[in-house]
Amino acid sequence: GAESALLINNAGIVEPIAPLGRQGSAAIARAVTVNVSAALVLADAFAATSTNVADRRLVHISSGAGRHAYTGWSVYCATKAALDHHANGVRQDALPGLKIESLAPGVIDTGMQSTIRGTSEEDFALRAQFVELKATGALASPEEVGAKIVEHVTGKNFGVEIITDIRTA
């Protein structure tokens, strides 16, 4: 009897952070499972169980890294790009009442950022840039970004664009 339903796929891990050949098969498999497989399985279940809901909204929390490659992040970039392409494919399915977006949240002061800053420059050549973001206060707070995401995904412009960024949505 619900009038609307919303699924936000927000799970994600940045590891392994390393060039190809030093990533490790277990770490790669874990990242693909968390970042892609779980999101796609949940999206399928959501679509299957919400067919009687007129306003269905599905959000993949993606990343700018899914749209631009970064050294040491080939697995993370690939998994986030997979979410972007999944959203494009789902849009082509034209399921009744279903709107979808793959939404990049920007650079947020989370545990993921701590992990990035703790990585060696040998594995992540851009480490100093992320240390600088923290030092200069350029990281957004999770609360601020979360509020923007809620406002956007419940708003009238949700689903107009498939690949979006909360900083410009």
mmCIF file of C-alpha atoms in Angstrom:
data_model
loop_
_atom_site.group_PDB
_atom_site.id
_atom_site.type_symbol
_atom_site.label_atom_id
_atom_site.label_comp_id
_atom_site.label_asym_id
_atom_site.label_seq_id
_atom_site.Cartn_x
_atom_site.Cartn_y
_atom_site.Cartn_z
ATOM 1 C CA GLY A 1 0.000 0.000 0.000
ATOM 2 C CA ALA A 2 2.995 2.333 -0.111
ATOM 3 C CA GLU A 3 2.844 5.360 -2.397
ATOM 4 C CA SER A 4 6.622 5.507 -2.767
ATOM 5 C CA ALA A 5 9.685 3.355 -2.201
ATOM 6 C CA LEU A 6 13.348 4.321 -2.062
ATOM 7 C CA LEU A 7 16.539 2.251 -2.096
ATOM 8 C CA ILE A 8 19.911 3.920 -1.606
ATOM 9 C CA ASN A 9 22.850 1.617 -2.341
ATOM 10 C CA ASN A 10 25.604 3.289 -0.330
ATOM 11 C CA ALA A 11 28.016 0.469 0.521
ATOM 12 C CA GLY A 12 31.512 0.903 -0.829
ATOM 13 C CA ILE A 13 35.156 0.201 -0.114
ATOM 14 C CA VAL A 14 38.171 1.815 -1.748
ATOM 15 C CA GLU A 15 40.608 -1.050 -1.154
ATOM 16 C CA PRO A 16 42.682 -2.395 -2.751
ATOM 17 C CA ILE A 17 44.666 0.776 -3.302
ATOM 18 C CA ALA A 18 47.662 -0.254 -5.362
ATOM 19 C CA PRO A 19 48.789 -0.612 -8.955
ATOM 20 C CA LEU A 20 47.788 -3.712 -10.878
ATOM 21 C CA GLY A 21 49.926 -6.645 -9.824
ATOM 22 C CA ARG A 22 49.912 -5.631 -6.154
ATOM 23 C CA GLN A 23 46.174 -5.630 -5.499
ATOM 24 C CA GLY A 24 45.571 -9.273 -4.570
ATOM 25 C CA SER A 25 42.780 -11.482 -5.813
ATOM 26 C CA ALA A 26 40.954 -11.641 -2.460
ATOM 27 C CA ALA A 27 40.909 -7.836 -2.111
ATOM 28 C CA ILE A 28 39.684 -7.431 -5.693
ATOM 29 C CA ALA A 29 36.915 -9.997 -5.193
ATOM 30 C CA ARG A 30 35.842 -8.329 -1.934
ATOM 31 C CA ALA A 31 35.645 -4.900 -3.583
ATOM 32 C CA VAL A 32 33.589 -6.205 -6.493
ATOM 33 C CA THR A 33 31.263 -8.024 -4.084
ATOM 34 C CA VAL A 34 30.695 -4.998 -1.844
ATOM 35 C CA ASN A 35 30.722 -2.269 -4.488
ATOM 36 C CA VAL A 36 28.913 -3.999 -7.356
ATOM 37 C CA SER A 37 27.379 -7.394 -6.635
ATOM 38 C CA ALA A 38 25.571 -6.335 -3.467
ATOM 39 C CA ALA A 39 24.162 -3.197 -5.116
ATOM 40 C CA LEU A 40 22.902 -5.073 -8.170
ATOM 41 C CA VAL A 41 21.343 -7.882 -6.115
ATOM 42 C CA LEU A 42 19.578 -5.363 -3.860
ATOM 43 C CA ALA A 43 18.424 -3.322 -6.871
ATOM 44 C CA ASP A 44 16.923 -6.429 -8.464
ATOM 45 C CA ALA A 45 15.120 -7.376 -5.248
ATOM 46 C CA PHE A 46 13.860 -3.809 -4.853
ATOM 47 C CA ALA A 47 12.479 -3.723 -8.403
ATOM 48 C CA ALA A 48 10.862 -7.139 -8.004
ATOM 49 C CA THR A 49 9.150 -6.364 -4.696
ATOM 50 C CA SER A 50 7.993 -2.815 -5.416
ATOM 51 C CA THR A 51 6.065 -3.363 -8.660
ATOM 52 C CA ASN A 52 2.808 -2.072 -7.125
ATOM 53 C CA VAL A 53 4.400 1.206 -5.989
ATOM 54 C CA ALA A 54 3.816 4.158 -8.310
ATOM 55 C CA ASP A 55 6.922 6.158 -7.312
ATOM 56 C CA ARG A 56 9.999 3.934 -7.024
ATOM 57 C CA ARG A 57 13.434 5.514 -6.665
ATOM 58 C CA LEU A 58 16.725 3.691 -6.831
ATOM 59 C CA VAL A 59 20.011 5.424 -6.028
ATOM 60 C CA HIS A 60 23.491 4.045 -6.495
ATOM 61 C CA ILE A 61 26.050 6.086 -4.564
ATOM 62 C CA SER A 62 28.806 6.216 -7.127
ATOM 63 C CA SER A 63 31.908 8.384 -7.270
ATOM 64 C CA GLY A 64 33.787 10.792 -9.447
ATOM 65 C CA ALA A 65 36.272 7.912 -9.591
ATOM 66 C CA GLY A 66 33.733 6.015 -11.681
ATOM 67 C CA ARG A 67 33.935 8.769 -14.251
ATOM 68 C CA HIS A 68 37.661 9.651 -14.052
ATOM 69 C CA ALA A 69 40.498 7.181 -13.516
ATOM 70 C CA TYR A 70 42.958 7.605 -10.637
ATOM 71 C CA THR A 71 46.284 5.926 -10.140
ATOM 72 C CA GLY A 72 46.143 3.068 -7.638
ATOM 73 C CA TRP A 73 42.336 2.997 -7.718
ATOM 74 C CA SER A 74 41.688 0.864 -10.802
ATOM 75 C CA VAL A 75 39.406 -1.535 -8.904
ATOM 76 C CA TYR A 76 37.461 1.231 -7.134
ATOM 77 C CA CYS A 77 37.116 3.193 -10.387
ATOM 78 C CA ALA A 78 35.902 0.095 -12.248
ATOM 79 C CA THR A 79 33.343 -0.803 -9.595
ATOM 80 C CA LYS A 80 31.888 2.689 -9.440
ATOM 81 C CA ALA A 81 31.792 2.877 -13.253
ATOM 82 C CA ALA A 82 29.838 -0.388 -13.137
ATOM 83 C CA LEU A 83 27.163 1.312 -11.023
ATOM 84 C CA ASP A 84 26.982 4.178 -13.514
ATOM 85 C CA HIS A 85 26.497 1.760 -16.411
ATOM 86 C CA HIS A 86 23.986 -0.304 -14.461
ATOM 87 C CA ALA A 87 21.891 2.830 -13.943
ATOM 88 C CA ASN A 88 22.054 3.599 -17.667
ATOM 89 C CA GLY A 89 20.966 0.048 -18.480
ATOM 90 C CA VAL A 90 18.104 0.113 -15.996
ATOM 91 C CA ARG A 91 16.904 3.376 -17.504
ATOM 92 C CA GLN A 92 16.735 1.595 -20.875
ATOM 93 C CA ASP A 93 14.488 -1.061 -19.295
ATOM 94 C CA ALA A 94 11.847 1.669 -18.755
ATOM 95 C CA LEU A 95 10.256 -0.067 -15.757
ATOM 96 C CA PRO A 96 6.946 1.537 -14.746
ATOM 97 C CA GLY A 97 7.327 4.080 -11.956
ATOM 98 C CA LEU A 98 11.055 3.420 -11.493
ATOM 99 C CA LYS A 99 13.497 6.310 -11.503
ATOM 100 C CA ILE A 100 17.206 5.675 -11.079
ATOM 101 C CA GLU A 101 20.379 7.699 -10.595
ATOM 102 C CA SER A 102 24.006 6.941 -10.021
ATOM 103 C CA LEU A 103 24.972 9.800 -7.740
ATOM 104 C CA ALA A 104 28.492 10.953 -6.847
ATOM 105 C CA PRO A 105 28.536 12.467 -3.347
ATOM 106 C CA GLY A 106 31.792 14.431 -3.579
ATOM 107 C CA VAL A 107 34.750 14.216 -1.231
ATOM 108 C CA ILE A 108 33.491 13.490 2.279
ATOM 109 C CA ASP A 109 35.321 13.265 5.607
ATOM 110 C CA THR A 110 34.733 9.545 6.228
ATOM 111 C CA GLY A 111 36.746 6.498 7.186
ATOM 112 C CA MET A 112 37.407 5.957 3.500
ATOM 113 C CA GLN A 113 39.329 9.236 3.436
ATOM 114 C CA SER A 114 41.384 8.069 6.428
ATOM 115 C CA THR A 115 42.214 4.881 4.560
ATOM 116 C CA ILE A 116 43.281 6.868 1.507
ATOM 117 C CA ARG A 117 45.506 9.175 3.567
ATOM 118 C CA GLY A 118 47.045 6.146 5.276
ATOM 119 C CA THR A 119 48.086 4.551 1.994
ATOM 120 C CA SER A 120 51.721 4.703 0.925
ATOM 121 C CA GLU A 121 52.662 7.020 -1.916
ATOM 122 C CA GLU A 122 54.135 3.965 -3.632
ATOM 123 C CA ASP A 123 50.599 2.554 -3.911
ATOM 124 C CA PHE A 124 48.757 5.874 -4.323
ATOM 125 C CA ALA A 125 50.731 8.666 -5.954
ATOM 126 C CA LEU A 126 47.979 11.230 -5.232
ATOM 127 C CA ARG A 127 48.095 10.659 -1.470
ATOM 128 C CA ALA A 128 49.475 14.153 -0.735
ATOM 129 C CA GLN A 129 46.469 15.772 -2.420
ATOM 130 C CA PHE A 130 44.103 13.922 -0.094
ATOM 131 C CA VAL A 131 46.203 14.813 2.947
ATOM 132 C CA GLU A 132 45.931 18.445 1.826
ATOM 133 C CA LEU A 133 42.127 18.205 1.481
ATOM 134 C CA LYS A 134 41.895 17.154 5.122
ATOM 135 C CA ALA A 135 44.444 19.720 6.326
ATOM 136 C CA THR A 136 42.651 22.609 4.612
ATOM 137 C CA GLY A 137 39.153 21.602 5.694
ATOM 138 C CA ALA A 138 38.076 20.907 2.107
ATOM 139 C CA LEU A 139 36.266 17.675 2.972
ATOM 140 C CA ALA A 140 32.497 17.876 3.299
ATOM 141 C CA SER A 141 30.872 16.507 6.456
ATOM 142 C CA PRO A 142 28.820 13.310 6.173
ATOM 143 C CA GLU A 143 25.853 15.121 7.742
ATOM 144 C CA GLU A 144 25.966 17.943 5.179
ATOM 145 C CA VAL A 145 26.208 15.589 2.226
ATOM 146 C CA GLY A 146 23.589 13.242 3.662
ATOM 147 C CA ALA A 147 21.106 16.102 3.952
ATOM 148 C CA LYS A 148 21.776 17.133 0.341
ATOM 149 C CA ILE A 149 21.292 13.565 -0.848
ATOM 150 C CA VAL A 150 17.977 13.199 0.991
ATOM 151 C CA GLU A 151 16.742 16.513 -0.393
ATOM 152 C CA HIS A 152 17.725 15.526 -3.931
ATOM 153 C CA VAL A 153 16.436 11.947 -3.966
ATOM 154 C CA THR A 154 13.066 13.005 -2.563
ATOM 155 C CA GLY A 155 12.813 16.019 -4.879
ATOM 156 C CA LYS A 156 11.080 16.516 -8.212
ATOM 157 C CA ASN A 157 14.306 16.514 -10.255
ATOM 158 C CA PHE A 158 15.389 13.050 -9.153
ATOM 159 C CA GLY A 159 15.885 10.761 -12.125
ATOM 160 C CA VAL A 160 15.987 13.515 -14.735
ATOM 161 C CA GLU A 161 19.693 12.824 -15.214
ATOM 162 C CA ILE A 162 21.054 9.314 -14.721
ATOM 163 C CA ILE A 163 24.691 10.080 -13.893
ATOM 164 C CA THR A 164 24.757 12.929 -11.372
ATOM 165 C CA ASP A 165 26.884 14.640 -8.739
ATOM 166 C CA ILE A 166 25.328 15.994 -5.542
ATOM 167 C CA ARG A 167 27.493 19.106 -5.835
ATOM 168 C CA THR A 168 25.700 20.077 -9.050
ATOM 169 C CA ALA A 169 22.342 18.263 -8.716
#
